[in-house]
Tab-separated table of C-alpha atoms in Angstrom:
chain	number	residue	atom	x	y	z
A	1	MET	CA	-16.492	25.434	-9.692
A	2	ASN	CA	-12.981	26.755	-9.417
A	3	GLY	CA	-9.772	24.956	-10.574
A	4	ILE	CA	-8.794	24.399	-7.055
A	5	THR	CA	-11.991	22.564	-6.149
A	6	LEU	CA	-11.674	20.556	-9.404
A	7	PHE	CA	-8.148	19.778	-8.873
A	8	ALA	CA	-8.450	19.046	-5.243
A	9	PRO	CA	-7.785	15.252	-6.227
A	10	GLU	CA	-4.186	16.006	-7.616
A	11	LEU	CA	-3.508	18.596	-4.779
A	12	THR	CA	-4.320	15.836	-2.112
A	13	VAL	CA	-2.422	13.430	-3.570
A	14	VAL	CA	0.773	15.944	-4.020
A	15	ALA	CA	0.111	17.111	-0.256
A	16	THR	CA	0.236	13.617	0.853
A	17	ALA	CA	3.532	12.749	-1.035
A	18	LEU	CA	4.913	16.014	0.773
A	19	VAL	CA	3.756	14.695	4.185
A	20	VAL	CA	5.038	11.233	3.810
A	21	LEU	CA	8.279	12.149	2.768
A	22	LEU	CA	8.811	14.839	5.705
A	23	ILE	CA	7.396	12.759	8.310
A	24	GLY	CA	9.620	9.818	7.164
A	25	LEU	CA	12.705	12.025	8.216
A	26	PHE	CA	11.824	11.959	11.774
A	27	LEU	CA	10.882	8.280	12.392
A	28	ASN	CA	12.930	5.233	12.809
A	29	THR	CA	12.957	2.099	10.580
A	30	GLU	CA	10.207	0.456	12.853
A	31	SER	CA	7.921	3.198	12.793
A	32	LYS	CA	7.774	3.800	9.137
A	33	LYS	CA	5.036	1.194	8.686
A	34	VAL	CA	2.618	4.116	9.453
A	35	LEU	CA	3.803	6.038	6.140
A	36	GLY	CA	2.181	3.368	3.924
A	37	TYR	CA	-1.323	3.614	5.640
A	38	LEU	CA	-1.133	7.571	5.352
A	39	ALA	CA	-0.257	7.322	1.564
A	40	SER	CA	-3.194	4.792	1.163
A	41	ALA	CA	-5.457	7.359	3.114
A	42	GLY	CA	-4.387	10.213	0.727
A	43	LEU	CA	-5.373	8.259	-2.416
A	44	PHE	CA	-8.364	7.114	-0.841
A	45	ALA	CA	-9.330	10.834	-0.331
A	46	SER	CA	-8.658	11.526	-3.770
A	47	LEU	CA	-10.382	9.056	-5.082
A	48	VAL	CA	-13.565	10.133	-2.908
A	49	LEU	CA	-12.839	13.650	-4.202
A	50	THR	CA	-12.713	12.532	-7.995
A	51	LEU	CA	-16.253	10.618	-7.351
A	52	MET	CA	-17.598	13.884	-5.730
A	53	ASN	CA	-16.745	15.735	-9.209
A	54	LEU	CA	-17.531	12.780	-11.624
A	55	ASP	CA	-19.956	15.051	-14.000
A	56	ALA	CA	-17.557	18.051	-13.865
A	57	ASN	CA	-16.988	19.655	-17.069
A	58	ALA	CA	-14.477	22.518	-17.219
A	59	VAL	CA	-11.674	24.028	-19.466
A	60	MET	CA	-9.105	26.081	-17.313
A	61	TYR	CA	-5.683	27.568	-17.347
A	62	SER	CA	-5.627	28.992	-21.003
A	63	GLY	CA	-7.176	25.879	-22.178
A	64	THR	CA	-4.228	23.807	-21.089
A	65	LEU	CA	-6.087	21.687	-18.640
A	66	THR	CA	-9.723	20.067	-18.749
A	67	VAL	CA	-11.726	18.094	-16.303
A	68	ASP	CA	-14.408	16.068	-18.091
A	69	ALA	CA	-15.719	12.396	-18.143
A	70	LEU	CA	-12.579	11.023	-19.927
A	71	SER	CA	-9.981	12.741	-17.407
A	72	GLN	CA	-12.342	11.755	-14.567
A	73	PHE	CA	-12.716	8.183	-15.855
A	74	PHE	CA	-8.872	7.713	-16.301
A	75	LYS	CA	-8.151	9.201	-12.861
A	76	ILE	CA	-10.555	6.728	-11.007
A	77	VAL	CA	-8.597	3.853	-12.796
A	78	PHE	CA	-5.337	5.323	-11.611
A	79	LEU	CA	-6.435	5.880	-8.338
A	80	ILE	CA	-7.792	2.443	-7.910
A	81	VAL	CA	-4.586	0.586	-9.171
A	82	ALA	CA	-2.345	2.623	-7.030
A	83	LEU	CA	-4.240	2.333	-3.851
A	84	LEU	CA	-4.039	-1.319	-4.632
A	85	VAL	CA	-0.545	-0.947	-4.958
A	86	SER	CA	0.015	1.281	-1.896
A	87	VAL	CA	-1.859	-0.983	0.355
A	88	ALA	CA	-0.081	-4.061	-0.553
A	89	SER	CA	3.114	-2.020	-0.493
A	90	ILE	CA	2.373	-1.531	3.172
A	91	LYS	CA	4.059	-5.365	3.521
A	92	TYR	CA	6.384	-5.170	0.827
A	93	THR	CA	8.115	-1.950	2.637
A	94	GLU	CA	8.012	-3.495	5.918
A	95	ASN	CA	11.375	-2.908	7.723
A	96	ASN	CA	12.620	-0.977	4.685
A	97	GLU	CA	14.621	2.160	5.620
A	98	HIS	CA	13.514	3.801	2.511
A	99	VAL	CA	9.838	3.662	3.037
A	100	GLU	CA	9.036	7.341	2.538
A	101	GLU	CA	10.892	7.478	-0.536
A	102	TYR	CA	9.065	4.827	-2.080
A	103	PHE	CA	5.549	6.064	-1.176
A	104	THR	CA	6.575	9.375	-2.331
A	105	LEU	CA	7.457	8.144	-5.720
A	106	VAL	CA	4.549	6.090	-6.039
A	107	LEU	CA	2.154	9.355	-5.220
A	108	LEU	CA	4.200	11.437	-7.576
A	109	ALA	CA	3.744	8.893	-10.352
A	110	VAL	CA	0.020	8.844	-9.801
A	111	VAL	CA	0.073	12.999	-10.140
A	112	GLY	CA	1.817	12.628	-13.265
A	113	MET	CA	-0.542	9.955	-14.541
A	114	MET	CA	-3.692	12.054	-13.200
A	115	MET	CA	-2.440	15.398	-14.749
A	116	VAL	CA	-1.855	13.382	-18.324
A	117	ALA	CA	-5.695	12.666	-18.369
A	118	SER	CA	-6.600	16.328	-17.756
A	119	SER	CA	-3.988	17.712	-20.361
A	120	ASN	CA	-5.375	19.618	-23.150
A	121	ASP	CA	-1.887	20.800	-24.497
A	122	LEU	CA	0.845	18.699	-25.975
A	123	LEU	CA	3.575	20.413	-23.822
A	124	VAL	CA	1.511	19.986	-20.294
A	125	LEU	CA	0.712	16.551	-21.554
A	126	PHE	CA	4.567	15.726	-22.139
A	127	ILE	CA	5.682	17.534	-18.788
A	128	SER	CA	2.888	15.562	-16.915
A	129	PHE	CA	4.227	12.448	-18.768
A	130	GLU	CA	7.589	12.686	-17.749
A	131	LEU	CA	6.896	13.484	-13.973
A	132	ALA	CA	5.034	10.057	-13.936
A	133	SER	CA	7.907	8.106	-16.099
A	134	ILE	CA	10.824	9.711	-13.855
A	135	SER	CA	9.250	8.384	-10.715
A	136	THR	CA	8.542	4.899	-12.100
A	137	TYR	CA	12.141	4.587	-13.464
A	138	ALA	CA	13.364	5.045	-9.779
A	139	LEU	CA	10.552	2.572	-8.346
A	140	ALA	CA	11.840	-0.172	-11.115
A	141	GLY	CA	15.268	-0.019	-9.248
A	142	PHE	CA	13.938	0.166	-5.834
A	143	GLU	CA	15.619	-2.911	-4.835
A	144	ARG	CA	19.230	-1.695	-5.380
A	145	ARG	CA	20.952	-4.851	-4.051
A	146	ASN	CA	19.092	-6.715	-6.797
A	147	LEU	CA	20.833	-6.818	-10.008
A	148	LYS	CA	17.785	-7.697	-11.956
A	149	SER	CA	15.724	-4.576	-10.585
A	150	LEU	CA	18.788	-2.519	-11.564
A	151	GLU	CA	18.848	-3.881	-14.657
A	152	SER	CA	15.219	-3.300	-15.487
A	153	ALA	CA	15.372	0.274	-14.098
A	154	MET	CA	18.186	1.073	-16.809
A	155	LYS	CA	16.558	-0.512	-19.437
A	156	TYR	CA	13.262	0.877	-18.606
A	157	PHE	CA	15.069	4.426	-18.267
A	158	ILE	CA	17.011	4.413	-21.674
A	159	ILE	CA	14.100	3.196	-23.735
A	160	GLY	CA	11.805	5.733	-21.724
A	161	ALA	CA	14.119	8.493	-22.658
A	162	LEU	CA	14.043	7.349	-26.361
A	163	SER	CA	10.451	6.995	-26.493
A	164	SER	CA	10.203	10.578	-24.858
A	165	ALA	CA	12.426	12.146	-27.570
A	166	LEU	CA	10.538	10.597	-30.697
A	167	MET	CA	7.361	11.906	-28.908
A	168	LEU	CA	8.621	15.254	-28.595
A	169	PHE	CA	10.175	15.351	-32.030
A	170	GLY	CA	6.690	14.424	-33.306
A	171	ILE	CA	5.287	17.231	-31.335
A	172	SER	CA	7.616	19.769	-32.946
A	173	PHE	CA	6.436	18.893	-36.343
A	174	VAL	CA	2.974	19.137	-35.314
A	175	TYR	CA	3.374	22.657	-33.662
A	176	GLY	CA	5.231	23.655	-36.870
A	177	LEU	CA	2.315	22.691	-39.207
A	178	ALA	CA	-0.505	23.836	-37.007
A	179	GLY	CA	1.075	26.770	-35.226
A	180	THR	CA	-0.118	25.662	-31.727
A	181	THR	CA	0.239	22.806	-29.264
A	182	ASN	CA	-3.340	22.849	-28.144
A	183	ILE	CA	-4.961	19.879	-28.794
A	184	PRO	CA	-8.438	21.082	-30.005
A	185	GLU	CA	-6.825	23.907	-31.908
A	186	ILE	CA	-4.694	21.475	-33.491
A	187	ALA	CA	-7.726	19.440	-34.768
A	188	GLN	CA	-9.122	22.860	-36.229
A	189	ASN	CA	-5.849	23.462	-38.100
A	190	SER	CA	-5.838	19.901	-39.359
A	191	ALA	CA	-5.657	20.747	-43.018
A	192	MET	CA	-1.797	21.651	-42.791
A	193	LEU	CA	-1.319	18.268	-41.432
A	194	VAL	CA	-3.094	16.475	-44.169
A	195	SER	CA	-1.562	18.565	-47.074
A	196	SER	CA	1.990	18.293	-45.753
A	197	PRO	CA	4.369	15.154	-45.941
A	198	LEU	CA	5.563	16.311	-42.440
A	199	GLY	CA	2.214	15.418	-41.075
A	200	ILE	CA	3.067	11.643	-42.307
A	201	VAL	CA	6.351	12.154	-40.339
A	202	SER	CA	4.974	13.170	-37.317
A	203	ILE	CA	2.254	10.613	-37.174
A	204	VAL	CA	5.114	7.886	-37.362
A	205	LEU	CA	7.349	9.791	-34.659
A	206	LEU	CA	4.214	9.912	-32.429
A	207	VAL	CA	3.265	6.301	-33.201
A	208	ALA	CA	6.634	5.189	-32.259
A	209	GLY	CA	6.884	7.419	-29.087
A	210	PHE	CA	3.257	6.358	-27.767
A	211	GLY	CA	3.931	2.599	-28.788
A	212	PHE	CA	6.963	2.420	-26.611
A	213	LYS	CA	4.736	3.917	-23.585
A	214	ILE	CA	2.082	1.360	-23.951
A	215	ALA	CA	4.294	-1.695	-25.305
A	216	LEU	CA	2.847	-2.196	-28.879
A	217	VAL	CA	5.086	-4.330	-31.076
A	218	PRO	CA	7.882	-3.725	-32.245
A	219	PHE	CA	8.288	-0.864	-29.313
A	220	HIS	CA	7.691	-3.598	-26.666
A	221	MET	CA	11.180	-4.901	-25.938
A	222	TRP	CA	11.399	-2.987	-22.566
A	223	ALA	CA	8.245	-4.358	-21.131
A	224	PRO	CA	9.171	-8.090	-20.259
A	225	ASP	CA	12.786	-7.181	-18.498
A	226	THR	CA	11.395	-4.532	-16.852
A	227	TYR	CA	8.248	-5.969	-15.210
A	228	GLU	CA	10.360	-9.396	-14.606
A	229	GLY	CA	13.130	-7.308	-12.778
A	230	SER	CA	11.028	-4.640	-10.946
A	231	PRO	CA	9.377	-5.524	-7.374
A	232	SER	CA	6.150	-6.980	-8.182
A	233	VAL	CA	4.003	-4.575	-6.522
A	234	VAL	CA	5.703	-1.839	-8.737
A	235	SER	CA	5.423	-3.979	-11.898
A	236	SER	CA	1.648	-3.995	-10.818
A	237	LEU	CA	1.599	-0.266	-11.014
A	238	LEU	CA	3.385	-0.254	-14.132
A	239	ALA	CA	1.187	-2.818	-16.105
A	240	ALA	CA	-1.939	-1.599	-14.740
A	241	GLY	CA	-1.456	2.204	-14.096
A	242	SER	CA	1.797	3.543	-16.123
A	243	LYS	CA	0.616	1.689	-19.293
A	244	LYS	CA	-2.983	3.411	-19.138
A	245	MET	CA	-1.390	6.754	-18.951
A	246	GLY	CA	-0.104	5.906	-22.362
A	247	PHE	CA	-3.453	5.214	-23.855
A	248	VAL	CA	-5.198	8.328	-22.509
A	249	ALA	CA	-2.533	10.315	-24.162
A	250	ALA	CA	-2.745	8.305	-27.344
A	251	PHE	CA	-6.593	8.901	-27.296
A	252	LYS	CA	-6.190	12.636	-27.023
A	253	VAL	CA	-3.509	13.117	-29.449
A	254	PHE	CA	-4.810	10.509	-32.372
A	255	MET	CA	-8.563	10.596	-31.653
A	256	ILE	CA	-8.788	14.557	-31.221
A	257	ALA	CA	-5.580	16.509	-32.379
A	258	LEU	CA	-4.669	14.154	-35.188
A	259	VAL	CA	-8.312	12.880	-36.258
A	260	ALA	CA	-7.734	14.575	-39.754
A	261	LEU	CA	-5.215	11.626	-40.398
A	262	LYS	CA	-7.699	9.278	-39.648
A	263	THR	CA	-6.999	6.971	-42.799
A	264	GLU	CA	-3.351	6.712	-42.233
A	265	LEU	CA	-3.974	6.140	-38.422
A	266	THR	CA	-6.337	3.285	-39.382
A	267	MET	CA	-3.844	1.459	-41.260
A	268	ALA	CA	-0.942	2.079	-38.930
A	269	PHE	CA	-3.081	0.749	-35.862
A	270	ALA	CA	-4.554	-2.025	-37.601
A	271	ILE	CA	-1.072	-3.844	-38.599
A	272	LEU	CA	0.420	-2.841	-35.025
A	273	SER	CA	-2.635	-4.365	-33.173
A	274	VAL	CA	-2.347	-7.841	-35.047
A	275	ILE	CA	1.440	-7.974	-34.720
A	276	THR	CA	1.074	-6.920	-31.033
A	277	MET	CA	-1.564	-9.459	-29.648
A	278	THR	CA	-0.018	-12.391	-31.648
A	279	LEU	CA	3.408	-12.212	-30.881
A	280	GLY	CA	2.541	-11.032	-27.208
A	281	ASN	CA	0.605	-14.139	-26.790
A	282	VAL	CA	2.718	-16.633	-28.885
A	283	ILE	CA	6.003	-15.751	-26.817
A	284	ALA	CA	3.954	-15.883	-23.593
A	285	LEU	CA	3.312	-19.479	-24.236
A	286	SER	CA	7.151	-20.752	-23.795
A	287	GLN	CA	7.489	-18.558	-20.417
A	288	ASN	CA	8.195	-20.218	-17.128
A	289	SER	CA	8.540	-16.772	-15.089
A	290	VAL	CA	4.988	-15.795	-14.212
A	291	LYS	CA	5.966	-12.212	-14.465
A	292	ARG	CA	7.501	-12.417	-17.706
A	293	MET	CA	4.297	-14.178	-18.829
A	294	LEU	CA	2.055	-11.615	-17.605
A	295	ALA	CA	4.587	-8.908	-19.224
A	296	TYR	CA	3.972	-10.653	-22.596
A	297	SER	CA	0.092	-11.120	-21.720
A	298	SER	CA	-0.109	-7.296	-21.189
A	299	VAL	CA	1.604	-6.854	-24.369
A	300	ALA	CA	-0.951	-8.806	-26.132
A	301	GLN	CA	-3.606	-6.977	-23.891
A	302	ALA	CA	-2.367	-3.623	-25.508
A	303	GLY	CA	-2.935	-5.122	-28.782
A	304	TYR	CA	-6.534	-5.830	-28.107
A	305	ILE	CA	-7.282	-2.351	-26.671
A	306	SER	CA	-5.421	-0.763	-29.933
A	307	MET	CA	-8.202	-2.026	-31.955
A	308	ALA	CA	-10.189	0.934	-30.669
A	309	PHE	CA	-8.015	3.020	-32.634
A	310	VAL	CA	-8.660	1.077	-35.734
A	311	VAL	CA	-12.337	1.173	-35.634
A	312	MET	CA	-12.888	4.552	-33.907
A	313	SER	CA	-16.576	4.312	-33.690
A	314	PRO	CA	-18.378	5.412	-30.386
A	315	MET	CA	-18.755	1.496	-29.350
A	316	ALA	CA	-15.451	0.602	-30.343
A	317	ILE	CA	-13.817	3.604	-28.133
A	318	THR	CA	-16.349	2.489	-25.329
A	319	GLY	CA	-15.186	-0.998	-25.492
A	320	GLY	CA	-11.515	-0.163	-25.530
A	321	LEU	CA	-12.330	2.180	-22.165
A	322	PHE	CA	-13.945	-0.564	-20.535
A	323	TYR	CA	-11.211	-2.994	-21.283
A	324	ILE	CA	-9.067	-0.448	-19.829
A	325	LEU	CA	-10.960	-0.354	-16.214
A	326	SER	CA	-11.257	-4.093	-16.216
A	327	HIS	CA	-7.390	-4.778	-17.464
A	328	GLY	CA	-6.500	-2.220	-14.329
A	329	PHE	CA	-8.214	-4.755	-11.752
A	330	MET	CA	-6.959	-7.995	-13.644
A	331	LYS	CA	-3.337	-7.162	-14.303
A	332	ALA	CA	-2.553	-5.158	-11.023
A	333	GLY	CA	-4.415	-8.381	-9.284
A	334	ALA	CA	-2.354	-10.732	-11.077
A	335	PHE	CA	1.283	-8.997	-10.291
A	336	LEU	CA	0.084	-8.649	-6.703
A	337	VAL	CA	-0.250	-12.592	-6.388
A	338	THR	CA	3.323	-13.045	-7.670
A	339	ALA	CA	4.456	-10.590	-4.909
A	340	VAL	CA	2.652	-12.642	-2.418
A	341	VAL	CA	4.226	-15.811	-3.834
A	342	GLY	CA	7.651	-14.012	-3.487
A	343	TYR	CA	6.945	-13.122	-0.006
A	344	MET	CA	6.420	-16.879	0.555
A	345	ILE	CA	9.545	-17.971	-1.085
A	346	LEU	CA	11.597	-15.446	0.596
A	347	SER	CA	10.168	-16.010	3.958
A	348	GLU	CA	11.763	-19.637	3.523
A	349	ASN	CA	14.774	-18.592	2.041
A	350	ARG	CA	16.282	-15.301	2.001
A	351	GLU	CA	18.760	-16.032	-0.724
A	352	ALA	CA	16.085	-17.706	-2.929
A	353	GLU	CA	16.222	-16.333	-6.802
A	354	ASN	CA	13.725	-16.397	-9.452
A	355	VAL	CA	10.835	-16.521	-6.802
A	356	ASP	CA	7.996	-15.837	-9.473
A	357	HIS	CA	9.122	-19.140	-11.276
A	358	LEU	CA	6.222	-21.272	-12.326
A	359	GLU	CA	7.639	-24.186	-10.056
A	360	ASN	CA	6.890	-21.877	-6.834
A	361	PHE	CA	3.118	-21.759	-7.745
A	362	LYS	CA	2.810	-25.638	-7.293
A	363	GLY	CA	0.292	-26.536	-4.582
A	364	LEU	CA	-0.531	-22.894	-4.170
A	365	ALA	CA	-4.233	-23.713	-3.302
A	366	LYS	CA	-3.044	-25.504	-0.287
A	367	ARG	CA	-0.338	-23.008	0.801
A	368	MET	CA	-1.959	-19.606	0.038
A	369	PRO	CA	-5.837	-20.496	-0.611
A	370	ILE	CA	-6.738	-16.864	-0.862
A	371	SER	CA	-3.711	-15.903	-3.474
A	372	ALA	CA	-4.373	-19.234	-5.191
A	373	PHE	CA	-8.389	-18.509	-5.826
A	374	SER	CA	-7.526	-14.734	-6.725
A	375	MET	CA	-4.955	-15.748	-9.283
A	376	MET	CA	-7.386	-18.122	-11.031
A	377	ILE	CA	-10.071	-15.511	-11.449
A	378	PHE	CA	-7.367	-13.018	-12.493
A	379	VAL	CA	-5.942	-15.082	-15.157
A	380	PHE	CA	-9.474	-16.625	-16.380
A	381	ALA	CA	-10.458	-12.904	-16.636
A	382	LEU	CA	-7.403	-12.143	-18.772
A	383	ALA	CA	-8.514	-15.235	-21.128
A	384	GLY	CA	-11.786	-13.747	-21.354
A	385	ILE	CA	-13.805	-16.703	-19.525
A	386	PRO	CA	-17.695	-15.640	-18.969
A	387	LEU	CA	-19.010	-13.846	-16.074
A	388	THR	CA	-15.735	-11.814	-15.855
A	389	ALA	CA	-14.546	-8.434	-16.515
A	390	GLY	CA	-12.326	-9.761	-18.997
A	391	TYR	CA	-15.270	-11.547	-21.038
A	392	MET	CA	-17.457	-8.536	-20.999
A	393	SER	CA	-14.777	-5.991	-22.021
A	394	LYS	CA	-13.708	-8.482	-24.917
A	395	PHE	CA	-17.297	-8.866	-25.991
A	396	VAL	CA	-17.836	-5.212	-26.326
A	397	LEU	CA	-14.646	-4.489	-28.190
A	398	PHE	CA	-14.585	-7.260	-30.602
A	399	SER	CA	-18.494	-6.767	-31.188
A	400	SER	CA	-17.955	-3.050	-32.149
A	401	THR	CA	-15.135	-4.397	-34.533
A	402	ILE	CA	-17.464	-6.807	-36.258
A	403	GLU	CA	-20.197	-4.210	-36.716
A	404	ALA	CA	-17.765	-1.901	-38.422
A	405	GLY	CA	-17.264	-4.692	-40.926
A	406	LEU	CA	-13.709	-5.421	-39.846
A	407	VAL	CA	-14.671	-9.316	-39.348
A	408	TRP	CA	-11.047	-10.473	-40.071
A	409	LEU	CA	-9.646	-8.304	-37.126
A	410	ALA	CA	-12.186	-9.664	-34.800
A	411	VAL	CA	-11.392	-13.303	-35.905
A	412	ILE	CA	-7.747	-12.907	-35.262
A	413	ALA	CA	-8.320	-11.251	-31.954
A	414	ILE	CA	-10.735	-14.270	-30.809
A	415	LEU	CA	-8.001	-16.755	-32.142
A	416	ASN	CA	-5.288	-14.898	-29.752
A	417	SER	CA	-7.478	-14.994	-26.998
A	418	ALA	CA	-8.098	-19.034	-27.359
A	419	ILE	CA	-4.263	-19.018	-27.566
A	420	SER	CA	-3.928	-17.345	-24.431
A	421	LEU	CA	-6.148	-19.595	-22.493
A	422	TYR	CA	-3.322	-22.270	-22.413
A	423	TYR	CA	-0.672	-20.340	-20.664
A	424	TYR	CA	-3.278	-18.768	-18.349
A	425	ALA	CA	-4.568	-22.382	-17.751
A	426	ARG	CA	-1.311	-23.739	-17.034
A	427	VAL	CA	-0.618	-21.419	-13.872
A	428	VAL	CA	-4.203	-22.818	-12.710
A	429	LYS	CA	-2.910	-26.359	-13.198
A	430	TYR	CA	0.009	-25.774	-11.210
A	431	MET	CA	-1.898	-24.297	-8.299
A	432	TYR	CA	-4.585	-26.682	-8.080
A	433	PHE	CA	-3.346	-29.818	-9.711
A	434	TYR	CA	0.220	-30.264	-8.341
A	435	PRO	CA	1.377	-31.344	-4.681
A	436	ALA	CA	2.241	-28.497	-2.314
A	437	GLU	CA	5.812	-28.371	-1.665
A	438	GLY	CA	5.838	-26.603	1.731
A	439	GLU	CA	3.412	-25.849	4.788
A	440	ARG	CA	0.504	-23.574	4.898
A	441	VAL	CA	1.713	-19.753	4.840
A	442	SER	CA	-0.310	-17.137	6.492
A	443	GLU	CA	-1.140	-14.514	4.066
A	444	PRO	CA	-0.333	-10.729	5.202
A	445	LEU	CA	-3.292	-8.918	5.608
A	446	PRO	CA	-2.511	-6.203	3.345
A	447	TYR	CA	-1.877	-8.584	0.607
A	448	ALA	CA	-5.066	-10.689	1.129
A	449	LEU	CA	-7.390	-7.125	1.142
A	450	THR	CA	-5.947	-6.122	-2.134
A	451	LEU	CA	-6.314	-9.207	-3.612
A	452	ILE	CA	-10.206	-9.428	-2.383
A	453	ALA	CA	-10.670	-5.845	-3.698
A	454	ALA	CA	-9.434	-6.794	-7.132
A	455	VAL	CA	-11.228	-10.082	-7.325
A	456	VAL	CA	-14.551	-8.212	-6.302
A	457	GLY	CA	-14.041	-5.645	-8.894
A	458	VAL	CA	-13.294	-8.327	-11.797
A	459	LEU	CA	-16.441	-10.032	-10.673
A	460	ILE	CA	-18.693	-7.067	-10.545
A	461	LEU	CA	-17.621	-5.769	-14.026
A	462	GLY	CA	-18.177	-9.169	-15.398
A	463	PHE	CA	-22.032	-9.815	-13.355
A	464	TRP	CA	-22.947	-6.266	-13.398
A	465	PRO	CA	-21.284	-4.305	-16.440
A	466	GLU	CA	-23.999	-1.950	-17.468
A	467	PRO	CA	-23.428	1.183	-15.328
A	468	PHE	CA	-19.471	0.510	-15.987
A	469	ILE	CA	-20.094	0.170	-20.025
A	470	GLN	CA	-22.600	3.494	-19.718
A	471	TRP	CA	-19.802	5.435	-17.933
A	472	ALA	CA	-17.067	4.347	-20.550
A	473	MET	CA	-19.508	5.712	-23.297
A	474	GLU	CA	-19.811	9.012	-21.477
A	475	ALA	CA	-16.237	9.227	-21.362
A	476	ALA	CA	-15.919	7.761	-24.895
A	477	ASN	CA	-18.296	10.567	-26.145
A	478	VAL	CA	-15.869	13.293	-25.092
A	479	LEU	CA	-13.587	12.051	-27.743
A	480	ILE	CA	-15.949	11.778	-30.136
A	481	ALA	CA	-17.635	14.921	-29.653
A	482	THR	CA	-14.357	16.850	-29.877
């Protein structure tokens, strides 16, 4: 296969972004709803093209880009999350005069994420990272008349710029020591990294840079404010998509390029993982904003996934990848439910504030039954209740940690999962055991479709995980064999 064929999914998304932007210039506000359908169609076409090339394996463009099981795995995760967000955004952007800008930014963010997944060179990875990041900075502040949205975008931009600077500084040290930015070639020249104190400095800088991107404590401070202030559909893209971009980049850098420094990495990630999952869960206990609670929950989930960097065994990496796939459905769905609740509250009172407050979820089962049921599935899955994607992903990841002899780490993770059940169950209590404070509300079709699709994904991964675990294992083999 040639490069054009293998990168047809990315080209399709780019073409869709350009078409959406151009068509939007000639449509009035009432007619722009079609742009959401067009963007969703482009993402679906890209997903189909990626699935058609699922077994592709090629290194192209002077070794800077690669298409393999790992890149295809993450591209599918990004496209699924983006498709859910795009369909839900059809309702969110209704009667908005900036529809074309919104969907163009979403599509360009996805292109950046997909290019990160295929990057085989640190500079290409960095540039792709920035394409996705700049698009999401703008999306976070999309509601220009909402001060919280503007504040979240500003914090996200400033801290994102800092993390990019740290990452680029670390890359410069790696280049200085290894003499190349090509990821496999850095691994071959790893002796220079091990023997030089600058090798440790580069690790510190890169861990800090990627720590900001994936919201590891103490680099997580931007996430709660950004997720709370951003439009809920954008928060869904950030938590379920953008954060996964940080993980695939970290996998490539720490498990391939810097694998010679495995001992130092293991110690660093063990500490970060424990602190992240514990702090995230403990702070989430006291949150009354559902979006803020989900943000701290997302921080804790990053701590769980980071266990793969500690163990670095085939099964641990498989568990981490399967967790990323599961988390995409769970977290995207949970934030989309907050978007539906926000729609309900604002439809009754356009001046309402704090629409994601837990009080607004009272009696949701009677007012919006599909949304309430979906949220119950998502939060129980995030807590790791059996027969859900969350349970199976935690089972694989925690089991691999025990097999590696790190029983203490598995015990801490299990205790943290138990803690999280409290604040997840509290949301269910408000939805099902409190009286409704209003009449039944019709759930918009775009929102309902995305929630049902996400629920189906969570349940399929829980009831029938074998083929998906096998798929994650094939992706993990790329990291192990390199």
